[in-house]
Coordinates of C-alpha atoms in Angstrom, one line a residue:
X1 CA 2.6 -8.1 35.3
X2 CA 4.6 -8.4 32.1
X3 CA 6.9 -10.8 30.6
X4 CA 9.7 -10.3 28.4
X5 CA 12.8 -11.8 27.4
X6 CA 16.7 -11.0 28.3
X7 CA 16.7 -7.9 25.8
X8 CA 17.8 -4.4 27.8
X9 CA 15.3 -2.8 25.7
X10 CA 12.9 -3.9 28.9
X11 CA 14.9 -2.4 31.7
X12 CA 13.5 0.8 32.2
X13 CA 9.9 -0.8 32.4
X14 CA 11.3 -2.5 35.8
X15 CA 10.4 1.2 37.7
X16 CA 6.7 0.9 36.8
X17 CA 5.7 -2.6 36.2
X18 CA 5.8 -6.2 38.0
X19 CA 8.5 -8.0 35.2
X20 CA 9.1 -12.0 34.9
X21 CA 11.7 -12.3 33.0
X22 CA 12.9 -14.8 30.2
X23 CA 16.5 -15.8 29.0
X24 CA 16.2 -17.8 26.1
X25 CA 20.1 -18.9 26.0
X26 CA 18.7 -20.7 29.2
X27 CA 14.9 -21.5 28.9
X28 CA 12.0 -20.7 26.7
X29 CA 9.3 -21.3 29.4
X30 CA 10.2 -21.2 33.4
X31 CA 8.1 -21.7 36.0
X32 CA 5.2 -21.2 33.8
X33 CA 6.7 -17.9 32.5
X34 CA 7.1 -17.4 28.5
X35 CA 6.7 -15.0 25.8
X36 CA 5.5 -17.4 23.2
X37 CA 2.1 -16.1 23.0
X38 CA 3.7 -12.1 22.4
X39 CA 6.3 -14.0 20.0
X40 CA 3.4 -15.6 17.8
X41 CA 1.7 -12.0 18.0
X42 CA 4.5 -10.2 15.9
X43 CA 5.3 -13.6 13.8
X44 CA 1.9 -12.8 12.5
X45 CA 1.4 -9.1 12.5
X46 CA 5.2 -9.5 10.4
X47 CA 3.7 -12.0 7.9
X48 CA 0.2 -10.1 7.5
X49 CA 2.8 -7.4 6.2
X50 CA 5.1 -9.0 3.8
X51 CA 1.8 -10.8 2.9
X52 CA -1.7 -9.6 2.3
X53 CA -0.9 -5.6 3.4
X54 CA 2.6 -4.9 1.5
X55 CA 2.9 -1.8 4.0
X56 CA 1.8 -0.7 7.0
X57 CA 1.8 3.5 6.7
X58 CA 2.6 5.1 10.1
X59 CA -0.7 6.9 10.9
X60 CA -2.4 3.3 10.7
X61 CA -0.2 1.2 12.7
X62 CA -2.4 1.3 15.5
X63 CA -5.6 -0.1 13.4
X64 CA -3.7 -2.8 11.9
X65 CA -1.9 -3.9 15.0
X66 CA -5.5 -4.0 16.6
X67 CA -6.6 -6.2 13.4
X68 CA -3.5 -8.4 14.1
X69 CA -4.6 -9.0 17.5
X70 CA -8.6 -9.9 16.7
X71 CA -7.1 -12.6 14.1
X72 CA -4.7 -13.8 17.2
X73 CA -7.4 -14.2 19.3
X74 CA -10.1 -16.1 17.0
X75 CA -7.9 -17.8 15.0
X76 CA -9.7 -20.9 16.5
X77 CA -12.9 -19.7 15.6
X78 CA -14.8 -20.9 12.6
X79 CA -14.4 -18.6 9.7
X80 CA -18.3 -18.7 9.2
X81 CA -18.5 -17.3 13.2
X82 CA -15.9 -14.7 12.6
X83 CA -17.9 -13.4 9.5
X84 CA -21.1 -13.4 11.4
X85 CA -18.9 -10.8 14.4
X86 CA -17.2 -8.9 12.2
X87 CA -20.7 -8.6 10.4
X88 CA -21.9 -7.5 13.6
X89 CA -19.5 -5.2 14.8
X90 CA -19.3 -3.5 11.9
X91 CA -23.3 -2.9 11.6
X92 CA -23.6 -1.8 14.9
X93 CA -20.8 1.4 14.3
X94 CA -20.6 4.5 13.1
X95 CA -18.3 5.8 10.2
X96 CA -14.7 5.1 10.6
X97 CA -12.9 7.9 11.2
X98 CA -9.5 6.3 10.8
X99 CA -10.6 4.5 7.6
X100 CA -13.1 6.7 5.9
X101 CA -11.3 7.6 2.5
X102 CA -8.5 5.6 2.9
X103 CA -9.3 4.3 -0.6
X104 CA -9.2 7.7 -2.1
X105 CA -5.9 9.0 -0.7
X106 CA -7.4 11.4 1.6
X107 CA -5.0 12.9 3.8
X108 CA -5.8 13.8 7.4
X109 CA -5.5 17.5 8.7
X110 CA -2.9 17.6 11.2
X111 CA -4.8 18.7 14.6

């Protein structure tokens, strides 16, 4: 199921998905139904721009849309605890290949 708000932009996603449906000239939560959590999301994927990335290149969006959505999600977590996962995570993994050379301006072969 998704939830969006009044925007048209939605519409075409009626035909494969179950929608609930916000209008904010009316309500910003109805019958339990909101789009808060999605709105707070881009709030901070928008501010993690303008602020601590300056730019967001194309080929990366992905990544740092999925780094957006880690801070989202343990933003309640002690920063200590989130040093101590990412510690982990990163340990456990191979070589990056999205990130490897980023530093040196290495461009990707287009496949």
């Amino acid at each position: 199921m998704l939830h969006a708000d009044e925007s048209s932009a939605w519409n075409d996603l009626h035909a494969r998905f179950e929608m609930k449906r916000i209008d904010h000239q009316t309500a910003y939560s109805l019958n339990g139904h909101s789009i808060n959590w999605a709105e707070s999301y881009f709030s901070r994927l928008r501010r993690g721009e303008a602020g601590h990335h300056h730019h967001i290149a194309g080929p990366y969006l992905l990544r740092f849309a999925q780094e957006a959505a880690w801070r989202e999600d343990n933003r309640r977590v002690p920063n200590g605890e989130q040093m101590q996962r990412l510690a982990k995570l990163a340990l456990g993994r191979k070589k990056s290949v999205d990130w490897c050379g980023y530093w040196q301006r290495h461009i990707k072969s287009a496949s």
